[in-house]
Amino acid sequence: MADTNAKLTVNSEEYELPIIKGTLGRPVIDIAALQDSGFWSYDPGFKVTAPVESKITYIDGGKGELLHRGYPIDQLANNAEYLEVAYALIHGDLPNAEQKADFFEKIRKHTGVHDQLRKFFEGFRRDAHPMAIMVGVVGALSAFYHDNLDVSNEAHREITAIRLIAKMPTLAAMSYKYSQGEPFMYPRNDFSYAENFLYMMFATPADVDYEPNDVVTRAMDKIFTLHADHEQNASTSTVRLAGSTGANPYACIAAGIAALWGPSHGGANEAVLEMLDEIGTVENVPAFMEKVKSREVKLMGFGHRVYKNFDPRAQVMKETCDEVLGALGINDPKLELAMALEKIALEDPFFVERNLYPNVDFYSGIILKAIGIPTSMFTVIFSLARTSGWISHWLEMHSAPFKIGRPRQLYTGETHRDFVKVEDRK
Ligand code: CMC
């Protein structure tokens, strides 16, 4: 709702720009009136630009607050199952008992993937990065669900969300099994979502009695919840942008996976472990810190575009980390190094002055390593969990009229010049 107007004078022309308040957070200035002003707005990195209105997730970076549909993340992570959170992201409220049973059943029914998908895996080298495989196989789902999929049909959109959330653990585990040269494991629909994922990752046909450990299962489910959504981050914005063209939603999610892969985004959890490898031992931390301060390298797993106080996901993740390491009796020098690094960074003025705190990826990498998940699978797990968020945003976009996302630019290239024949070019 527009409360009052901002005024902008450009070349002595005055523009009234409505100020719109949401339910929480900074109001926005609606700059659509600049359309005919002869100017574009310029905001590299979208630091102050809100391209959408959304009811799904709210972040207060100053307070370190994250709400999904109004529910604080710590309450969700400590009390709800990931699939309940996924339901809330999609439908707006946590499910009641009946809705929960119905939603969980629908997910269970769709965990399998078309048998032909196995052949796609065979096209990849065994040492292909599993994120490369995920971009390919999730994108390939669009070939299985295209002709009969009408994105303007609400029921079609809903089944798409169910299929994606249900199939992601299966595809993620398949990408791991393929890299190991082990046979794919079919989903076990009597298991919970997290148990089933661990089963498909770690069971083998020779050991089908594999029973996931309770502490590990709880930690896995929390990791899923803590990564479920994060409003208009780079990958979610990518899914929305791709979706704004009316593209196939499975292809849109594949685009989100590609955006997530980068080390500034979801790829950071893998980069944290690589960084620990590079540092080696606690004695090398001061020298590494000097490289960080001279901007030679970044301290991976630290800092966030929005959180300038603390990352509330990291707090829950740290508690889970302590729980898992304690319960599994893990004594890994790499994990000790991570803890030493965290302590030093939190006290160092360079980090204090810049409000750089550990983010969710710092601790998630450590937990995943303790669980026995290989580093290259870390971002795949992030993508599995973020699928509920991505598809919620895609659904929200499609539930009301929307425009194709089409930004402008500040052009600084050559001005007009005439074509020169190749033999006359310098
Ligand atoms: N290590 C060292 N210095 C840093 C770091 C870091 N991790 N992050 C930011 N800085 C410095 C940066 O050099 C700058 O210093 P100065 O003002 O002196 O030039 C200052 O802090 C502000 O940084 P920025 O680059 O303007 O911050 P940003 O909002 O553009 O970037 C970020 C946010 C997450 C990309 C960045 O902090 C980073 O690259 N962190 C490491 C990668 C990482 O852990 N990413 C996971 C983010 S959480 C999971 C997710 O949601 O994807």
Tab-separated table of C-alpha atoms and ligand atoms in Angstrom:
chain	number	residue	atom	x	y	z
A	1	MET	CA	0.000	0.000	0.000
A	2	ALA	CA	1.407	3.431	-0.955
A	3	ASP	CA	1.684	5.588	2.187
A	4	THR	CA	3.276	8.726	0.938
A	5	ASN	CA	5.397	9.820	-2.008
A	6	ALA	CA	9.090	10.504	-2.482
A	7	LYS	CA	9.991	13.311	-4.842
A	8	LEU	CA	12.805	13.125	-7.349
A	9	THR	CA	13.811	16.052	-9.507
A	10	VAL	CA	15.621	15.192	-12.723
A	11	ASN	CA	16.476	17.970	-15.179
A	12	SER	CA	13.996	20.223	-13.345
A	13	GLU	CA	11.214	17.668	-13.923
A	14	GLU	CA	9.674	16.459	-10.661
A	15	TYR	CA	8.619	12.833	-10.251
A	16	GLU	CA	6.316	11.616	-7.497
A	17	LEU	CA	7.513	8.157	-6.529
A	18	PRO	CA	5.147	6.214	-4.241
A	19	ILE	CA	6.691	4.848	-1.038
A	20	ILE	CA	5.255	1.400	-0.381
A	21	LYS	CA	5.348	-0.293	2.999
A	22	GLY	CA	5.361	-4.041	3.421
A	23	THR	CA	4.356	-5.789	6.638
A	24	LEU	CA	7.960	-5.842	7.898
A	25	GLY	CA	11.258	-4.301	6.849
A	26	ARG	CA	12.356	-1.283	4.868
A	27	PRO	CA	9.711	0.449	2.746
A	28	VAL	CA	10.456	0.614	-0.968
A	29	ILE	CA	10.350	3.508	-3.407
A	30	ASP	CA	8.379	2.567	-6.502
A	31	ILE	CA	10.443	3.979	-9.371
A	32	ALA	CA	8.186	2.819	-12.212
A	33	ALA	CA	7.346	6.492	-12.941
A	34	LEU	CA	10.941	6.945	-14.162
A	35	GLN	CA	10.013	4.912	-17.240
A	36	ASP	CA	9.462	8.097	-19.256
A	37	SER	CA	12.119	10.203	-17.507
A	38	GLY	CA	14.910	9.380	-19.918
A	39	PHE	CA	16.886	7.675	-17.119
A	40	TRP	CA	17.312	4.159	-15.800
A	41	SER	CA	18.194	3.380	-12.232
A	42	TYR	CA	21.646	1.839	-11.669
A	43	ASP	CA	22.270	-0.656	-8.874
A	44	PRO	CA	24.986	-3.256	-9.598
A	45	GLY	CA	24.550	-6.353	-7.477
A	46	PHE	CA	20.935	-5.327	-6.718
A	47	LYS	CA	22.082	-3.904	-3.412
A	48	VAL	CA	18.990	-1.723	-2.946
A	49	THR	CA	16.619	-3.098	-5.569
A	50	ALA	CA	13.517	-5.142	-4.769
A	51	PRO	CA	12.319	-6.626	-8.079
A	52	VAL	CA	9.430	-8.533	-6.483
A	53	GLU	CA	6.802	-8.474	-3.785
A	54	SER	CA	6.810	-11.696	-1.738
A	55	LYS	CA	5.072	-13.203	1.283
A	56	ILE	CA	7.378	-16.185	1.762
A	57	THR	CA	10.513	-15.234	3.696
A	58	TYR	CA	11.624	-12.201	5.665
A	59	ILE	CA	15.200	-11.392	6.678
A	60	ASP	CA	16.305	-8.602	8.994
A	61	GLY	CA	20.062	-8.578	8.423
A	62	GLY	CA	20.695	-6.089	11.224
A	63	LYS	CA	18.875	-8.131	13.841
A	64	GLY	CA	19.980	-11.470	12.426
A	65	GLU	CA	16.364	-12.542	11.970
A	66	LEU	CA	15.013	-15.043	9.441
A	67	LEU	CA	11.301	-15.810	9.221
A	68	HIS	CA	9.610	-18.282	6.888
A	69	ARG	CA	5.923	-17.372	6.561
A	70	GLY	CA	6.433	-15.521	9.865
A	71	TYR	CA	7.895	-18.487	11.780
A	72	PRO	CA	11.420	-17.873	13.204
A	73	ILE	CA	14.032	-20.184	11.693
A	74	ASP	CA	15.306	-21.484	15.041
A	75	GLN	CA	11.783	-22.561	16.044
A	76	LEU	CA	11.317	-24.317	12.723
A	77	ALA	CA	14.732	-25.990	12.750
A	78	ASN	CA	14.364	-27.198	16.332
A	79	ASN	CA	10.723	-28.330	16.177
A	80	ALA	CA	9.504	-28.947	12.641
A	81	GLU	CA	10.482	-31.496	10.033
A	82	TYR	CA	11.904	-30.185	6.767
A	83	LEU	CA	8.846	-31.329	4.814
A	84	GLU	CA	6.556	-29.360	7.145
A	85	VAL	CA	8.695	-26.295	6.443
A	86	ALA	CA	8.481	-27.028	2.715
A	87	TYR	CA	4.686	-27.207	3.069
A	88	ALA	CA	4.638	-23.851	4.883
A	89	LEU	CA	6.833	-22.244	2.213
A	90	ILE	CA	4.486	-23.472	-0.499
A	91	HIS	CA	1.096	-23.056	1.191
A	92	GLY	CA	1.629	-20.186	3.648
A	93	ASP	CA	1.081	-21.992	6.990
A	94	LEU	CA	2.483	-25.034	8.730
A	95	PRO	CA	0.237	-28.025	7.952
A	96	ASN	CA	-2.279	-29.409	10.435
A	97	ALA	CA	-2.047	-33.161	11.142
A	98	GLU	CA	-4.241	-34.122	8.179
A	99	GLN	CA	-2.500	-31.784	5.733
A	100	LYS	CA	0.865	-33.038	6.957
A	101	ALA	CA	-0.050	-36.685	6.431
A	102	ASP	CA	-1.431	-35.916	2.976
A	103	PHE	CA	1.605	-33.861	1.888
A	104	PHE	CA	4.121	-36.397	3.205
A	105	GLU	CA	2.233	-39.194	1.422
A	106	LYS	CA	2.296	-37.268	-1.867
A	107	ILE	CA	6.045	-36.729	-1.521
A	108	ARG	CA	6.563	-40.430	-0.738
A	109	LYS	CA	4.649	-41.421	-3.871
A	110	HIS	CA	6.912	-39.394	-6.135
A	111	THR	CA	10.396	-40.292	-4.907
A	112	GLY	CA	11.124	-42.534	-7.897
A	113	VAL	CA	12.566	-41.247	-11.160
A	114	HIS	CA	11.912	-42.520	-14.670
A	115	ASP	CA	14.172	-45.496	-15.305
A	116	GLN	CA	15.478	-43.842	-18.460
A	117	LEU	CA	17.097	-41.162	-16.326
A	118	ARG	CA	19.744	-43.709	-15.342
A	119	LYS	CA	21.064	-43.462	-18.889
A	120	PHE	CA	21.694	-39.734	-18.490
A	121	PHE	CA	24.115	-40.479	-15.666
A	122	GLU	CA	26.079	-42.824	-17.881
A	123	GLY	CA	26.845	-39.922	-20.205
A	124	PHE	CA	28.951	-38.270	-17.501
A	125	ARG	CA	32.532	-39.116	-16.606
A	126	ARG	CA	32.754	-40.841	-13.232
A	127	ASP	CA	34.799	-37.929	-11.878
A	128	ALA	CA	32.311	-35.273	-13.023
A	129	HIS	CA	31.405	-32.841	-10.260
A	130	PRO	CA	28.011	-33.907	-8.871
A	131	MET	CA	26.720	-30.328	-9.267
A	132	ALA	CA	27.459	-30.588	-13.007
A	133	ILE	CA	25.450	-33.809	-13.033
A	134	MET	CA	22.618	-32.189	-11.074
A	135	VAL	CA	22.359	-29.270	-13.516
A	136	GLY	CA	22.058	-31.857	-16.275
A	137	VAL	CA	19.689	-34.401	-14.749
A	138	VAL	CA	17.318	-31.918	-13.092
A	139	GLY	CA	17.224	-30.018	-16.386
A	140	ALA	CA	16.528	-33.356	-18.083
A	141	LEU	CA	13.367	-33.771	-15.988
A	142	SER	CA	11.902	-31.053	-18.202
A	143	ALA	CA	12.020	-33.548	-21.076
A	144	PHE	CA	9.877	-35.976	-19.053
A	145	TYR	CA	7.385	-33.338	-17.907
A	146	HIS	CA	6.795	-30.865	-20.680
A	147	ASP	CA	4.033	-31.554	-23.212
A	148	ASN	CA	1.433	-32.289	-20.543
A	149	LEU	CA	2.531	-29.502	-18.255
A	150	ASP	CA	0.528	-26.297	-18.392
A	151	VAL	CA	2.132	-23.714	-16.092
A	152	SER	CA	-1.088	-21.691	-16.034
A	153	ASN	CA	-2.878	-24.661	-14.434
A	154	GLU	CA	-2.710	-24.571	-10.612
A	155	ALA	CA	-2.945	-28.364	-10.217
A	156	HIS	CA	-0.091	-28.839	-12.682
A	157	ARG	CA	2.026	-26.352	-10.756
A	158	GLU	CA	1.315	-28.099	-7.478
A	159	ILE	CA	2.275	-31.559	-8.740
A	160	THR	CA	5.462	-30.035	-10.164
A	161	ALA	CA	6.413	-28.826	-6.679
A	162	ILE	CA	5.691	-32.270	-5.193
A	163	ARG	CA	7.674	-34.055	-7.893
A	164	LEU	CA	10.692	-31.805	-7.511
A	165	ILE	CA	10.858	-31.991	-3.710
A	166	ALA	CA	10.338	-35.770	-3.847
A	167	LYS	CA	12.873	-36.512	-6.577
A	168	MET	CA	15.742	-34.252	-5.539
A	169	PRO	CA	17.091	-36.611	-2.815
A	170	THR	CA	16.923	-39.503	-5.287
A	171	LEU	CA	18.822	-37.606	-7.980
A	172	ALA	CA	21.306	-36.184	-5.472
A	173	ALA	CA	22.089	-39.662	-4.095
A	174	MET	CA	22.316	-41.058	-7.650
A	175	SER	CA	24.905	-38.419	-8.539
A	176	TYR	CA	27.000	-39.598	-5.563
A	177	LYS	CA	26.571	-43.309	-6.268
A	178	TYR	CA	27.570	-42.749	-9.861
A	179	SER	CA	30.813	-41.041	-8.785
A	180	GLN	CA	31.591	-44.021	-6.544
A	181	GLY	CA	30.832	-46.610	-9.202
A	182	GLU	CA	28.181	-48.091	-6.912
A	183	PRO	CA	24.710	-49.161	-8.035
A	184	PHE	CA	21.880	-46.686	-7.502
A	185	MET	CA	19.657	-47.434	-4.515
A	186	TYR	CA	15.891	-47.226	-4.983
A	187	PRO	CA	14.145	-44.933	-2.487
A	188	ARG	CA	12.702	-46.478	0.688
A	189	ASN	CA	9.277	-44.951	1.150
A	190	ASP	CA	8.934	-46.300	4.696
A	191	PHE	CA	11.757	-43.955	5.733
A	192	SER	CA	11.470	-40.258	6.588
A	193	TYR	CA	12.721	-37.766	3.996
A	194	ALA	CA	16.154	-37.400	5.660
A	195	GLU	CA	16.482	-41.117	6.455
A	196	ASN	CA	15.676	-42.034	2.895
A	197	PHE	CA	18.327	-39.665	1.567
A	198	LEU	CA	20.977	-41.103	3.911
A	199	TYR	CA	19.879	-44.613	2.955
A	200	MET	CA	20.178	-43.906	-0.788
A	201	MET	CA	23.610	-42.350	-0.157
A	202	PHE	CA	25.128	-44.957	2.125
A	203	ALA	CA	23.308	-48.274	1.734
A	204	THR	CA	24.454	-50.731	-0.932
A	205	PRO	CA	22.632	-53.702	-2.429
A	206	ALA	CA	24.929	-55.834	-0.252
A	207	ASP	CA	23.817	-53.968	2.869
A	208	VAL	CA	20.135	-53.093	2.447
A	209	ASP	CA	19.577	-53.359	6.200
A	210	TYR	CA	21.422	-50.059	6.626
A	211	GLU	CA	19.664	-48.085	9.386
A	212	PRO	CA	20.417	-44.359	9.519
A	213	ASN	CA	21.632	-43.113	12.904
A	214	ASP	CA	19.086	-40.908	14.763
A	215	VAL	CA	21.463	-38.037	15.550
A	216	VAL	CA	22.693	-37.986	11.962
A	217	THR	CA	19.141	-38.104	10.591
A	218	ARG	CA	18.067	-35.212	12.818
A	219	ALA	CA	21.129	-33.198	11.793
A	220	MET	CA	20.456	-33.909	8.108
A	221	ASP	CA	16.839	-32.809	8.434
A	222	LYS	CA	17.949	-29.606	10.201
A	223	ILE	CA	20.490	-28.907	7.482
A	224	PHE	CA	17.647	-29.230	4.949
A	225	THR	CA	15.460	-26.841	6.967
A	226	LEU	CA	18.233	-24.294	7.472
A	227	HIS	CA	18.823	-24.159	3.703
A	228	ALA	CA	15.188	-24.280	2.619
A	229	ASP	CA	14.753	-20.659	1.592
A	230	HIS	CA	16.444	-17.286	1.846
A	231	GLU	CA	14.230	-14.829	-0.025
A	232	GLN	CA	15.663	-13.218	-3.200
A	233	ASN	CA	19.201	-14.686	-3.145
A	234	ALA	CA	21.104	-15.221	-6.409
A	235	SER	CA	19.752	-18.700	-7.178
A	236	THR	CA	16.147	-17.892	-6.236
A	237	SER	CA	16.301	-14.736	-8.340
A	238	THR	CA	17.641	-16.897	-11.180
A	239	VAL	CA	14.707	-19.304	-10.840
A	240	ARG	CA	12.273	-16.388	-10.838
A	241	LEU	CA	13.957	-14.736	-13.833
A	242	ALA	CA	13.962	-17.960	-15.831
A	243	GLY	CA	10.365	-18.619	-14.727
A	244	SER	CA	9.288	-15.118	-15.770
A	245	THR	CA	9.669	-16.181	-19.411
A	246	GLY	CA	7.143	-18.988	-18.869
A	247	ALA	CA	9.934	-21.599	-19.147
A	248	ASN	CA	9.534	-25.199	-18.022
A	249	PRO	CA	9.864	-25.239	-14.193
A	250	TYR	CA	12.311	-28.176	-14.108
A	251	ALA	CA	14.585	-26.199	-16.426
A	252	CYS	CA	14.140	-23.149	-14.150
A	253	ILE	CA	15.256	-25.194	-11.132
A	254	ALA	CA	18.274	-26.421	-13.127
A	255	ALA	CA	19.128	-22.736	-13.706
A	256	GLY	CA	18.867	-22.192	-9.942
A	257	ILE	CA	21.232	-25.110	-9.322
A	258	ALA	CA	23.745	-23.544	-11.714
A	259	ALA	CA	23.572	-20.212	-9.871
A	260	LEU	CA	23.899	-21.911	-6.502
A	261	TRP	CA	27.082	-23.701	-7.508
A	262	GLY	CA	29.317	-20.609	-7.315
A	263	PRO	CA	31.635	-20.228	-4.296
A	264	SER	CA	30.073	-16.883	-3.327
A	265	HIS	CA	26.745	-18.667	-2.879
A	266	GLY	CA	26.069	-22.350	-2.152
A	267	GLY	CA	29.484	-23.477	-3.315
A	268	ALA	CA	30.932	-21.862	-0.174
A	269	ASN	CA	30.321	-24.969	1.964
A	270	GLU	CA	32.618	-26.966	-0.289
A	271	ALA	CA	35.083	-24.069	-0.459
A	272	VAL	CA	35.303	-23.992	3.363
A	273	LEU	CA	36.670	-27.544	3.441
A	274	GLU	CA	39.045	-26.816	0.552
A	275	MET	CA	40.292	-23.790	2.483
A	276	LEU	CA	40.866	-25.935	5.588
A	277	ASP	CA	42.872	-28.351	3.436
A	278	GLU	CA	44.948	-25.462	2.161
A	279	ILE	CA	45.622	-24.089	5.661
A	280	GLY	CA	46.576	-27.540	6.908
A	281	THR	CA	47.309	-26.925	10.592
A	282	VAL	CA	46.478	-24.390	13.305
A	283	GLU	CA	50.029	-22.941	13.178
A	284	ASN	CA	49.343	-21.795	9.589
A	285	VAL	CA	46.218	-19.809	10.514
A	286	PRO	CA	47.989	-16.450	11.206
A	287	ALA	CA	49.755	-16.555	7.811
A	288	PHE	CA	46.455	-17.413	6.111
A	289	MET	CA	44.755	-14.509	7.907
A	290	GLU	CA	47.383	-12.178	6.497
A	291	LYS	CA	46.460	-13.352	2.987
A	292	VAL	CA	42.810	-12.653	3.775
A	293	LYS	CA	43.584	-9.163	5.009
A	294	SER	CA	45.665	-8.370	1.955
A	295	ARG	CA	42.613	-9.480	-0.082
A	296	GLU	CA	44.516	-12.310	-1.711
A	297	VAL	CA	41.856	-14.778	-0.568
A	298	LYS	CA	38.497	-14.681	1.173
A	299	LEU	CA	37.750	-16.474	4.379
A	300	MET	CA	35.129	-18.854	3.021
A	301	GLY	CA	32.064	-19.389	5.207
A	302	PHE	CA	32.313	-15.849	6.577
A	303	GLY	CA	30.307	-12.754	5.662
A	304	HIS	CA	26.930	-12.295	4.092
A	305	ARG	CA	25.280	-9.736	1.831
A	306	VAL	CA	22.298	-9.360	4.137
A	307	TYR	CA	23.414	-10.459	7.613
A	308	LYS	CA	25.675	-7.820	9.072
A	309	ASN	CA	25.306	-8.993	12.648
A	310	PHE	CA	25.010	-12.753	12.732
A	311	ASP	CA	23.479	-15.439	10.570
A	312	PRO	CA	20.644	-17.012	12.610
A	313	ARG	CA	21.012	-20.213	10.581
A	314	ALA	CA	24.649	-20.426	11.618
A	315	GLN	CA	23.686	-20.301	15.295
A	316	VAL	CA	21.404	-23.349	15.001
A	317	MET	CA	23.954	-25.030	12.757
A	318	LYS	CA	26.709	-24.539	15.331
A	319	GLU	CA	24.571	-26.184	18.037
A	320	THR	CA	23.850	-29.081	15.689
A	321	CYS	CA	27.525	-29.278	14.843
A	322	ASP	CA	28.466	-29.661	18.523
A	323	GLU	CA	25.698	-32.272	18.949
A	324	VAL	CA	26.825	-34.349	15.966
A	325	LEU	CA	30.533	-34.201	16.758
A	326	GLY	CA	29.787	-35.156	20.378
A	327	ALA	CA	27.385	-37.973	19.527
A	328	LEU	CA	29.634	-39.471	16.879
A	329	GLY	CA	32.735	-39.021	19.050
A	330	ILE	CA	34.526	-37.407	16.137
A	331	ASN	CA	38.042	-36.203	16.704
A	332	ASP	CA	39.176	-34.905	13.355
A	333	PRO	CA	42.102	-32.432	13.168
A	334	LYS	CA	40.311	-30.653	10.285
A	335	LEU	CA	37.391	-29.899	12.571
A	336	GLU	CA	39.704	-28.667	15.323
A	337	LEU	CA	41.324	-26.401	12.767
A	338	ALA	CA	37.895	-25.031	11.780
A	339	MET	CA	37.111	-24.230	15.410
A	340	ALA	CA	40.495	-22.507	15.885
A	341	LEU	CA	39.943	-20.485	12.716
A	342	GLU	CA	36.479	-19.428	13.842
A	343	LYS	CA	37.815	-18.241	17.215
A	344	ILE	CA	40.662	-16.236	15.683
A	345	ALA	CA	38.446	-14.663	13.011
A	346	LEU	CA	35.758	-13.667	15.506
A	347	GLU	CA	38.338	-11.745	17.559
A	348	ASP	CA	40.261	-10.190	14.679
A	349	PRO	CA	39.540	-6.434	14.155
A	350	PHE	CA	39.486	-6.926	10.335
A	351	PHE	CA	36.430	-9.167	10.704
A	352	VAL	CA	34.885	-7.316	13.643
A	353	GLU	CA	35.035	-3.944	11.842
A	354	ARG	CA	33.461	-5.384	8.711
A	355	ASN	CA	30.779	-7.322	10.587
A	356	LEU	CA	31.979	-10.595	9.127
A	357	TYR	CA	30.569	-13.572	11.013
A	358	PRO	CA	30.452	-17.257	10.228
A	359	ASN	CA	27.548	-17.984	7.901
A	360	VAL	CA	25.491	-21.152	7.528
A	361	ASP	CA	28.041	-22.681	5.166
A	362	PHE	CA	30.879	-22.587	7.666
A	363	TYR	CA	29.256	-25.069	10.053
A	364	SER	CA	27.238	-27.088	7.555
A	365	GLY	CA	30.449	-28.190	5.830
A	366	ILE	CA	31.865	-29.349	9.140
A	367	ILE	CA	28.732	-31.346	10.032
A	368	LEU	CA	28.504	-32.894	6.583
A	369	LYS	CA	32.130	-33.942	6.777
A	370	ALA	CA	31.525	-35.497	10.193
A	371	ILE	CA	28.546	-37.430	8.790
A	372	GLY	CA	30.792	-38.850	6.092
A	373	ILE	CA	29.390	-36.865	3.156
A	374	PRO	CA	32.123	-36.138	0.600
A	375	THR	CA	32.960	-32.482	0.051
A	376	SER	CA	31.804	-32.461	-3.564
A	377	MET	CA	28.269	-33.353	-2.376
A	378	PHE	CA	27.921	-30.388	-0.003
A	379	THR	CA	26.437	-27.988	-2.538
A	380	VAL	CA	24.258	-30.764	-3.952
A	381	ILE	CA	22.688	-31.095	-0.505
A	382	PHE	CA	22.157	-27.333	-0.419
A	383	SER	CA	20.404	-27.571	-3.806
A	384	LEU	CA	18.227	-30.443	-2.600
A	385	ALA	CA	17.120	-28.384	0.410
A	386	ARG	CA	16.711	-25.105	-1.481
A	387	THR	CA	14.387	-26.732	-4.023
A	388	SER	CA	11.398	-26.164	-1.701
A	389	GLY	CA	12.288	-22.461	-1.547
A	390	TRP	CA	12.918	-22.141	-5.279
A	391	ILE	CA	9.656	-23.804	-6.200
A	392	SER	CA	7.705	-21.753	-3.624
A	393	HIS	CA	8.942	-18.590	-5.284
A	394	TRP	CA	8.137	-19.963	-8.717
A	395	LEU	CA	4.626	-20.862	-7.490
A	396	GLU	CA	4.145	-17.449	-5.891
A	397	MET	CA	5.170	-15.754	-9.127
A	398	HIS	CA	2.788	-17.858	-11.187
A	399	SER	CA	-0.160	-17.324	-8.840
A	400	ALA	CA	-0.554	-13.676	-9.957
A	401	PRO	CA	0.110	-11.710	-13.149
A	402	PHE	CA	3.823	-11.080	-13.669
A	403	LYS	CA	6.117	-9.487	-16.201
A	404	ILE	CA	9.130	-10.978	-17.895
A	405	GLY	CA	12.247	-9.970	-15.949
A	406	ARG	CA	14.244	-7.770	-18.249
A	407	PRO	CA	16.786	-5.394	-16.645
A	408	ARG	CA	18.317	-2.336	-18.330
A	409	GLN	CA	22.006	-1.418	-18.496
A	410	LEU	CA	24.463	1.428	-18.413
A	411	TYR	CA	26.142	1.025	-21.796
A	412	THR	CA	29.845	2.002	-21.838
A	413	GLY	CA	30.946	0.259	-25.048
A	414	GLU	CA	31.832	1.700	-28.461
A	415	THR	CA	29.515	4.269	-29.986
A	416	HIS	CA	28.455	3.953	-33.640
A	417	ARG	CA	31.176	3.038	-36.098
A	418	ASP	CA	31.187	1.755	-39.649
A	419	PHE	CA	31.904	-1.759	-40.774
A	420	VAL	CA	35.468	-2.279	-42.053
A	421	LYS	CA	36.370	-5.095	-44.446
A	422	VAL	CA	38.713	-7.679	-42.875
A	423	GLU	CA	41.609	-6.804	-45.164
A	424	ASP	CA	41.366	-3.138	-44.153
A	425	ARG	CA	41.256	-3.778	-40.384
A	426	LYS	CA	44.349	-2.837	-38.318
B	1	CMC	N1	36.619	-12.828	3.805
B	1	CMC	C1	37.343	-11.675	3.851
B	1	CMC	N2	36.821	-10.454	3.620
B	1	CMC	C2	35.519	-10.398	3.330
B	1	CMC	C3	34.708	-11.557	3.275
B	1	CMC	C4	35.303	-12.795	3.530
B	1	CMC	N3	34.587	-13.916	3.511
B	1	CMC	N4	33.442	-11.192	2.958
B	1	CMC	C5	33.457	-9.852	2.824
B	1	CMC	N5	34.706	-9.377	3.061
B	1	CMC	C6	35.135	-7.980	3.087
B	1	CMC	C7	35.238	-7.385	1.680
B	1	CMC	O1	36.531	-7.529	1.165
B	1	CMC	C8	34.877	-5.950	1.957
B	1	CMC	O2	35.995	-5.321	2.543
B	1	CMC	P1	36.350	-3.783	2.164
B	1	CMC	O3	35.132	-2.992	2.483
B	1	CMC	O4	37.530	-3.444	2.979
B	1	CMC	O5	36.659	-3.806	0.688
B	1	CMC	C9	33.813	-6.018	3.060
B	1	CMC	O6	34.090	-7.252	3.747
B	1	CMC	C10	32.378	-6.035	2.523
B	1	CMC	O7	32.260	-7.140	1.633
B	1	CMC	P2	31.399	-7.165	0.290
B	1	CMC	O8	32.179	-7.935	-0.730
B	1	CMC	O9	30.952	-5.779	-0.051
B	1	CMC	O10	30.156	-7.995	0.755
B	1	CMC	P3	29.049	-8.611	-0.185
B	1	CMC	O11	27.765	-8.399	0.496
B	1	CMC	O12	29.149	-8.105	-1.585
B	1	CMC	O13	29.450	-10.167	-0.238
B	1	CMC	C11	29.560	-12.460	0.290
B	1	CMC	C12	28.839	-11.140	0.537
B	1	CMC	C13	28.802	-13.592	0.977
B	1	CMC	C14	29.602	-12.752	-1.244
B	1	CMC	C15	31.000	-12.354	0.850
B	1	CMC	O14	30.954	-12.088	2.235
B	1	CMC	C16	31.814	-13.618	0.582
B	1	CMC	O15	32.340	-13.800	-0.521
B	1	CMC	N6	31.921	-14.548	1.585
B	1	CMC	C17	32.631	-15.789	1.406
B	1	CMC	C18	31.776	-16.769	0.607
B	1	CMC	C19	30.663	-17.340	1.463
B	1	CMC	O16	30.873	-17.801	2.571
B	1	CMC	N7	29.448	-17.357	0.874
B	1	CMC	C20	28.279	-17.973	1.507
B	1	CMC	C21	27.199	-16.992	1.826
B	1	CMC	S1	25.958	-17.722	2.917
B	1	CMC	C22	25.222	-18.965	1.965
B	1	CMC	C23	24.340	-18.435	0.905
B	1	CMC	O17	23.304	-17.843	1.244
B	1	CMC	O18	24.666	-18.624	-0.273
